[in-house]
Amino acid sequence: MPRVDLYDTTLRDGTQQQGIAPTVADKLRIAGVLDSLNVGYIEGGWPGSNPKDTEFFRRAAAGELDLKRAILTAFGMTRRPKGDVATDPTLGALLEAGTQAVCLVGKAWDLHVREALGASLEEGLRMVADSVAFLRGEGKRVFFDAEHFFDGYDADAAFALDVVRAAAESGAECVVLCDTNGGALPERIHRTVSEVVAAVPTTQVGIHAHNDTDCAVANSLAAVQAGATHVQGTANGIGERCGNANLMSLIPNLQLKLDLPVVTEDDLIHITHVAHEVAEVLNLTTNPHAPYVGHAAFAHKAGLHVSALAKRTDTYQHVDPALVGNDLRLLVSELAGRATVVLKSAEFGVDITDEQALRILQRVKELEHVGYTFEAADASFELLMRSETGQRPQRFRLESFRTIVERREDGVMVAEATVKIWIGEERLIGTGEGNGPVDALDHAFRAAIGQRLPALGSLHLEDYKVRILDPGSGTGATTRVLVRSTDGEREWETVGVSPNVIEASWFALSDAYDYALLDESHG
């Protein structure tokens, strides 16, 4: 089979999932993470449709996004009915986005052309052809998403084929067949894709599947087996309604089951980390039972399984979990990945012995048991590693803190904090006010240290996320706090966990302070 191109739409289609609202900084971060997985294309969003996506492309073009491998792509629709491509605002926004490639969506179902657009079928075809030709004339690589293709093909196959032909003949390098309603099953996908591949033999054919029948991954694989060489999906399968095809399942299936080298072996080992990091940035709970990348994907509890696995690890596993960066877990005597700790220590420049690696791994397990996660908090993990190896300097020590939140009669909310710390033999006390108790705590700490730790002068807290880990416990639930910080040149993430949200916040904040001081300590 020819090479299959991977096209990620996490930042556009994925963000349409209920409850997901990433910041521009989140989107830039996720794009960098996806780039490390070696997908071919990253769809950044729909420029012009909302201020956030417009800002994303502006900041990406200004150098805030440095993709090493993937090609950033902007998404938009064809020109309006009876409109002019030269003055069409959507096409203009696509050009302003400054990306090398664009993806246009157009109607492939006659019902939508007549009813949704109020246009004739002939005008529908002209909208596609004119828009693709215009963008090609502006030097853009163009992908064409044929919306509702499978429903349209069943209703009027001739028109649906005319749509993809219009796109192909106007210069689209790939026509992507979209199961927009997500209602198709694999046999139907395979049959239709086969017929389209035969109808446009000189143009690449792709698949964009939604998961409304829980078949998005299966449908994508069926399309590839029918000749599609471009596959669209999202990290962890997020997306509108029931989600999109899950790249975290698709990539290993293509690579390990169909023997299609869509990424390198080293990239595939990275996929579990990518899945968890994207989830953390989006403040989502990763499904522990997700195929390949879930925490329990290779967990075994039954006595018969454990007994067999102790002799041969392939007796109850369809692939070696190490291939996807995951671990075999025997729940009665859990095995872990010491190699991961060793690799991370090299990344951080921390020298560790085998004994220290095992001790660090055990400490990670203990902390994860109470709710910590280090997938998106590398700074906290590095600090933990340095603590366990005696390489973490203590620049300050907390004695105590106190926070007060007052709601006054006029409705004004005031938060105040007091922090008592030690720097060497000096006891320092600071107070501060803020928008909330965590903000006040940060101000109080800075007031206490004054100018004694100058490296913290440029520290800025960029993002703050709280997750309830055991919602069944009501107001006594354990909370996890994730903080993203920057000093203007680099960003880092820290984590804290406690039944008390303020204490969890302090743990994350103090790690952020400590990490900012590392360079000064070792300089």
XYZ file of N, CA and C in Angstrom, residues 19-118:
300
model
N -17.943 21.299 26.298
C -17.080 21.406 27.466
C -15.630 21.707 27.169
N -15.249 21.773 25.893
C -13.861 22.069 25.527
C -13.773 23.505 25.025
N -12.910 24.303 25.655
C -12.732 25.703 25.255
C -11.288 26.109 25.506
N -10.356 25.630 24.683
C -8.940 25.952 24.920
C -8.635 27.417 24.666
N -7.664 27.933 25.393
C -7.160 29.270 25.124
C -6.249 29.215 23.896
N -5.860 30.380 23.405
C -4.914 30.417 22.289
C -3.595 29.778 22.711
N -3.163 30.050 23.946
C -1.929 29.436 24.442
C -2.066 27.917 24.491
N -3.248 27.429 24.884
C -3.487 25.982 24.884
C -3.342 25.416 23.478
N -3.909 26.100 22.502
C -3.871 25.601 21.120
C -2.436 25.583 20.590
N -1.676 26.611 20.906
C -0.274 26.638 20.483
C 0.497 25.491 21.127
N 0.218 25.247 22.399
C 0.888 24.154 23.110
C 0.531 22.803 22.492
N -0.756 22.587 22.227
C -1.207 21.310 21.669
C -0.618 21.093 20.286
N -0.552 22.149 19.483
C 0.030 22.011 18.146
C 1.470 21.518 18.231
N 2.222 22.046 19.178
C 3.595 21.585 19.353
C 3.674 20.139 19.781
N 2.744 19.728 20.642
C 2.715 18.335 21.087
C 2.383 17.409 19.919
N 1.401 17.787 19.119
C 1.008 16.961 17.970
C 2.131 16.896 16.937
N 2.863 17.982 16.804
C 3.993 17.994 15.874
C 5.029 16.945 16.258
N 5.192 16.730 17.566
C 6.164 15.744 18.021
C 5.741 14.322 17.678
N 4.450 14.135 17.367
C 3.964 12.807 16.990
C 4.179 12.523 15.513
N 4.555 13.559 14.752
C 4.858 13.408 13.333
C 3.612 13.189 12.477
N 2.506 13.861 12.835
C 1.383 13.896 11.900
C 1.766 14.807 10.752
N 1.169 14.586 9.582
C 1.557 15.366 8.415
C 1.028 16.783 8.422
N -0.213 16.934 8.899
C -0.884 18.224 8.841
C -1.609 18.490 10.161
N -1.570 19.730 10.611
C -2.287 20.145 11.814
C -3.220 21.283 11.427
N -4.508 21.010 11.535
C -5.512 22.022 11.218
C -5.697 22.907 12.446
N -5.319 24.181 12.314
C -5.283 25.053 13.474
C -6.603 25.670 13.862
N -7.563 25.709 12.945
C -8.847 26.324 13.234
C -9.390 27.018 12.004
N -10.404 27.849 12.226
C -11.111 28.533 11.148
C -10.855 30.031 11.288
N -9.844 30.579 10.627
C -9.542 32.001 10.766
C -10.707 32.860 10.287
N -11.008 33.884 11.060
C -12.101 34.771 10.706
C -13.429 34.381 11.299
N -13.557 33.139 11.752
C -14.844 32.703 12.302
C -15.009 33.145 13.744
N -13.892 33.371 14.449
C -13.930 33.829 15.831
C -12.582 34.461 16.158
N -12.553 35.368 17.125
C -11.298 36.070 17.443
C -10.181 35.128 17.889
N -10.536 34.044 18.585
C -9.510 33.143 19.100
C -8.723 32.485 17.971
N -9.435 31.965 16.964
C -8.728 31.313 15.863
C -7.925 32.311 15.044
N -8.474 33.501 14.879
C -7.723 34.526 14.157
C -6.424 34.859 14.886
N -6.503 34.982 16.211
C -5.305 35.265 17.004
C -4.322 34.103 16.947
N -4.853 32.878 16.947
C -3.970 31.706 16.876
C -3.094 31.768 15.625
N -3.709 32.024 14.476
C -2.930 32.050 13.238
C -1.993 33.256 13.199
N -2.419 34.362 13.789
C -1.544 35.534 13.840
C -0.302 35.242 14.669
N -0.508 34.635 15.830
C 0.628 34.327 16.700
C 1.500 33.229 16.106
N 0.870 32.276 15.421
C 1.657 31.227 14.760
C 2.552 31.831 13.685
N 1.987 32.737 12.906
C 2.763 33.376 11.837
C 3.862 34.272 12.397
N 3.639 34.789 13.614
C 4.629 35.677 14.236
C 5.781 34.916 14.873
N 5.733 33.581 14.812
C 6.848 32.789 15.314
C 6.606 32.099 16.637
N 5.401 32.225 17.193
C 5.124 31.565 18.470
C 4.886 30.067 18.319
N 4.702 29.621 17.081
C 4.548 28.194 16.805
C 5.622 27.785 15.808
N 6.522 26.934 16.258
C 7.640 26.513 15.412
C 7.500 25.016 15.133
N 6.678 24.689 14.141
C 6.475 23.286 13.791
C 7.704 22.750 13.074
N 8.182 21.611 13.531
C 9.374 21.003 12.950
C 9.037 20.034 11.823
N 7.844 19.448 11.891
C 7.536 18.368 10.953
C 6.186 18.531 10.270
N 5.176 18.937 11.014
C 3.832 19.047 10.446
C 3.667 20.353 9.674
N 2.678 20.382 8.798
C 2.324 21.572 8.033
C 1.042 22.143 8.629
N 1.095 23.390 9.067
C -0.073 24.045 9.648
C -1.078 24.349 8.540
N -2.337 24.053 8.804
C -3.394 24.199 7.812
C -4.532 25.034 8.376
N -5.080 25.910 7.559
C -6.246 26.712 7.945
C -7.483 26.141 7.281
N -8.621 26.246 7.980
C -9.869 25.651 7.515
C -10.889 26.753 7.204
N -11.675 26.540 6.158
C -12.750 27.468 5.831
C -13.700 26.840 4.833
N -14.710 27.605 4.449
C -15.699 27.074 3.511
C -15.531 27.731 2.147
N -16.201 27.160 1.164
C -16.178 27.718 -0.180
C -16.879 29.079 -0.189
N -16.750 29.777 -1.283
C -17.386 31.090 -1.383
C -18.897 30.968 -1.201
N -19.507 32.093 -0.924
C -20.951 32.111 -0.732
C -21.678 31.955 -2.067
N -22.944 31.514 -2.029
C -23.705 31.406 -3.283
C -23.765 32.743 -4.019
N -23.493 32.711 -5.302
C -23.516 33.879 -6.179
C -22.515 34.948 -5.740
N -21.534 34.555 -4.948
C -20.539 35.503 -4.477
C -19.326 35.563 -5.388
N -18.398 36.464 -5.040
C -17.163 36.664 -5.800
C -15.994 36.203 -4.939
N -15.174 35.294 -5.441
C -14.066 34.766 -4.654
C -13.096 35.865 -4.227
N -12.949 36.896 -5.037
C -11.972 37.950 -4.739
C -12.377 38.777 -3.520
N -13.676 38.834 -3.234
C -14.137 39.641 -2.099
C -14.768 38.790 -1.000
N -14.731 37.479 -1.153
C -15.346 36.608 -0.155
C -14.572 36.693 1.160
N -15.245 37.012 2.284
C -14.515 37.207 3.551
C -13.849 35.942 4.077
N -14.463 34.788 3.867
C -13.867 33.543 4.358
C -12.587 33.221 3.598
N -12.637 33.344 2.281
C -11.440 33.073 1.487
C -10.356 34.097 1.790
N -10.767 35.341 2.039
C -9.792 36.365 2.410
C -9.113 36.053 3.727
N -9.899 35.554 4.703
C -9.318 35.201 6.005
C -8.353 34.032 5.877
N -8.653 33.098 4.972
C -7.740 31.974 4.752
C -6.401 32.463 4.215
N -6.438 33.428 3.322
C -5.185 33.983 2.801
C -4.421 34.729 3.887
N -5.149 35.485 4.718
C -4.504 36.243 5.784
C -3.883 35.341 6.840
N -4.384 34.121 6.971
C -3.833 33.202 7.971
C -2.377 32.864 7.684
N -1.982 32.961 6.426
C -0.577 32.796 6.075
C -0.056 31.379 6.107
N -0.938 30.385 6.026
C -0.493 28.995 6.051
C -0.168 28.510 4.643
N 0.674 27.503 4.593
C 1.036 26.918 3.308
C -0.134 26.157 2.693
N -0.935 25.510 3.551
C -2.046 24.689 3.086
C -3.355 25.177 3.689
N -4.444 24.968 2.943
C -5.784 25.285 3.435
C -6.686 24.100 3.154
N -7.749 24.002 3.949
C -8.744 22.955 3.739
C -10.098 23.632 3.580
N -10.718 23.407 2.441
C -12.025 23.982 2.148
C -13.107 22.934 2.346
N -14.225 23.316 2.941
C -15.364 22.424 3.054
C -16.449 22.897 2.102
N -17.055 21.947 1.415
C -18.134 22.264 0.480
C -19.207 21.196 0.520
N -20.401 21.547 0.085
C -21.545 20.637 0.146
C -21.461 19.575 -0.945
N -21.635 18.301 -0.526
C -21.651 17.204 -1.494
C -23.004 16.485 -1.506
N -23.953 16.971 -0.749
C -25.291 16.370 -0.662
C -26.258 17.345 -1.323
N -26.958 16.897 -2.355
C -27.849 17.793 -3.087
C -28.885 18.438 -2.170
N -29.333 17.706 -1.148
C -30.294 18.253 -0.197
C -29.759 19.522 0.462
N -28.488 19.512 0.864
C -27.897 20.664 1.535
C -27.684 21.831 0.585
N -27.349 21.536 -0.651
C -27.169 22.615 -1.618
C -28.488 23.339 -1.842
N -29.542 22.564 -2.048
C -30.845 23.175 -2.338
C -31.474 23.812 -1.103
N -31.450 23.071 0.034
C -32.183 23.517 1.212
C -31.360 24.441 2.113
N -30.108 24.039 2.419
C -29.290 24.837 3.341
C -28.722 26.083 2.670
N -28.240 25.915 1.412
C -27.651 27.052 0.712
C -28.662 27.825 -0.126
N -29.768 27.160 -0.469
C -30.750 27.802 -1.347
C -30.195 28.056 -2.726
